[in-house]
Tab-separated table of C-alpha atoms in Angstrom:
chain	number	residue	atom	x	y	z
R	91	UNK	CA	96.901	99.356	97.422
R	92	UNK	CA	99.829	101.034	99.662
R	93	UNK	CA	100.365	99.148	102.969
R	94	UNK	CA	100.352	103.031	104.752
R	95	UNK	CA	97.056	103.579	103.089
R	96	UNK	CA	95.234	100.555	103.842
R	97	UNK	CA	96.073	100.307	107.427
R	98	UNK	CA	94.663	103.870	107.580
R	99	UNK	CA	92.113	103.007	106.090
R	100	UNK	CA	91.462	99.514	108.389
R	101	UNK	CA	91.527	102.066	111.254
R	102	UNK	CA	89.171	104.311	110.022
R	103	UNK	CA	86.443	101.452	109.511
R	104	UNK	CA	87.581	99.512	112.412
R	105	UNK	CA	89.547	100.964	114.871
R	106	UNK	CA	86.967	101.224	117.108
R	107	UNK	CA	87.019	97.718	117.563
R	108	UNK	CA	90.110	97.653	119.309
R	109	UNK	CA	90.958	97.835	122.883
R	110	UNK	CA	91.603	101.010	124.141
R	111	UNK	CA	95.421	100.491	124.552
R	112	UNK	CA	95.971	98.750	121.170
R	113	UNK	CA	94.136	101.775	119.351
R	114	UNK	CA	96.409	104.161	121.396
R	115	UNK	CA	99.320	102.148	120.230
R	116	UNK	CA	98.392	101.874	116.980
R	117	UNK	CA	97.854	105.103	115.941
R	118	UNK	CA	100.844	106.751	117.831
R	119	UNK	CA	103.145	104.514	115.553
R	120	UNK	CA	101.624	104.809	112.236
R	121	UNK	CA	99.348	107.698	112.692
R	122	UNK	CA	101.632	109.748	114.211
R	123	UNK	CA	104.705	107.844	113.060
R	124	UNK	CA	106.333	107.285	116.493
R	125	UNK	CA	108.756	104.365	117.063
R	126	UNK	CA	108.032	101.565	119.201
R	127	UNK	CA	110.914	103.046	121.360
R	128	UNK	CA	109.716	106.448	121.781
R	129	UNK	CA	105.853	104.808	122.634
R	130	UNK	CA	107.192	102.566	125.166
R	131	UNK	CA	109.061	105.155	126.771
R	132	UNK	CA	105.703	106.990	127.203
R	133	UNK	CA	104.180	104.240	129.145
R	134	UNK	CA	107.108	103.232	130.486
R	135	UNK	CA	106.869	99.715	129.365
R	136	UNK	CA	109.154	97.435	126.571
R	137	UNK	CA	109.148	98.193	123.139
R	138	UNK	CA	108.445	93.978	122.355
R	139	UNK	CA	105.308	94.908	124.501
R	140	UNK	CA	104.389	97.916	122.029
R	141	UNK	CA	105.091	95.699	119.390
R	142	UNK	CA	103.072	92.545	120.241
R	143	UNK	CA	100.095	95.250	120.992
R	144	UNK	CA	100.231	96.672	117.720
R	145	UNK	CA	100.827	93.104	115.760
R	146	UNK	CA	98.002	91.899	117.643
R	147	UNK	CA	96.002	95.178	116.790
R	148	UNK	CA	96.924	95.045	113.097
R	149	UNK	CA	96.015	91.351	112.977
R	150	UNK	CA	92.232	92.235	114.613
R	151	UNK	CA	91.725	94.856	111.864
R	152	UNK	CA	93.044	92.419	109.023
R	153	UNK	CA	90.707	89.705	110.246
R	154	UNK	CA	87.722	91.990	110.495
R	155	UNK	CA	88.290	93.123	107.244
R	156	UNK	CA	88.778	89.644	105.956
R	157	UNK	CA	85.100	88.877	107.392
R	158	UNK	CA	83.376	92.005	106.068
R	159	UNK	CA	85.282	93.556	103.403
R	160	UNK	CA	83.658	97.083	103.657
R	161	UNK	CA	87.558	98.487	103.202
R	162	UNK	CA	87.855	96.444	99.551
R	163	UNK	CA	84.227	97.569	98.669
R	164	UNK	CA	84.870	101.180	99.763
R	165	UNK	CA	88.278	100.744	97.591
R	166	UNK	CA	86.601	99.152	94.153
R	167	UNK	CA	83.391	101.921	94.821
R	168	UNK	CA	86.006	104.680	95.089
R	169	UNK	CA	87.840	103.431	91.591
R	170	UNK	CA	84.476	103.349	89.903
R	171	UNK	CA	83.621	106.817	90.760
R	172	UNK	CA	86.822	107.710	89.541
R	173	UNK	CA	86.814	106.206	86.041
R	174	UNK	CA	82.963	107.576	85.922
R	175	UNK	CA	84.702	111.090	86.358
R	176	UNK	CA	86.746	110.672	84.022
R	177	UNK	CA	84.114	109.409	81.656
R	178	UNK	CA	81.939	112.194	82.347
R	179	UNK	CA	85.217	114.779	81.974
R	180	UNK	CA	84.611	113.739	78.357
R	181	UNK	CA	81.258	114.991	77.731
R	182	UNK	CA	81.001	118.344	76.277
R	183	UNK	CA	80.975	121.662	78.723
R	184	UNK	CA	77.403	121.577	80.129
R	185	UNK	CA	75.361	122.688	83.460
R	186	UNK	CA	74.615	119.038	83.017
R	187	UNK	CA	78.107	117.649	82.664
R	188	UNK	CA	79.373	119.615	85.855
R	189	UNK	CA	76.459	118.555	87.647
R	190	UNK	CA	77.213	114.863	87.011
R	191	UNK	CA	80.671	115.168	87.805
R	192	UNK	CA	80.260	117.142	91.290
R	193	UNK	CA	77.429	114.626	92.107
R	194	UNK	CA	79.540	112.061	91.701
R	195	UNK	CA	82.518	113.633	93.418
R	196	UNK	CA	80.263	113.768	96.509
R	197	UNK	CA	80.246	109.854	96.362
R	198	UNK	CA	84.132	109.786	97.100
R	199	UNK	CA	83.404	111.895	100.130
């Protein structure tokens, strides 16, 4: 899995779980793909402080997700669905067919 992807993804399930400043951090630099720089300029404070938020921030979601794995299940239920739609692509042309395959579309949703 992409390292861009999954800490989107650990942010979607988790972010939440963050302080308020570390999720405001956070997302600015790889949501919203500011540099540490630019953030600590904003709240006029050191980019090493930006930094050590958003290590400590990416470390919290890591952990979490090393506890509960919900992002890893999400990932292997996702690649499942997939390979069933592409299972199900090889059916012949039915009502039935296309109902299976938007059914299980939904799941990745």
């Amino acid at each position: 899995m992409d390292e861009p992807f999954l800490r989107t993804m650990l942010f979607d399930y988790y972010g939440d779980l963050l302080t308020d400043k570390q999720k405001e951090y956070y997302d600015l630099h790889y949501m919203s793909d500011l540099s540490l720089f630019e953030i600590a300029e904003m709240y006029g404070t050191s980019r090493q402080a930006v930094w050590d938020i958003i290590r400590r921030a990416e470390q919290t979601l890591r952990d979490i997700e090393a506890k509960t794995g919900l992002v890893a299940r999400a990932m292997q239920r996702r690649a499942a669905v997939a390979e069933l739609v592409s299972l199900a692509e090889t059916l012949p042309d039915s009502a039935a067919k296309r109902e299976l395959v938007r059914r299980l579309e939904e799941l990745t949703d």
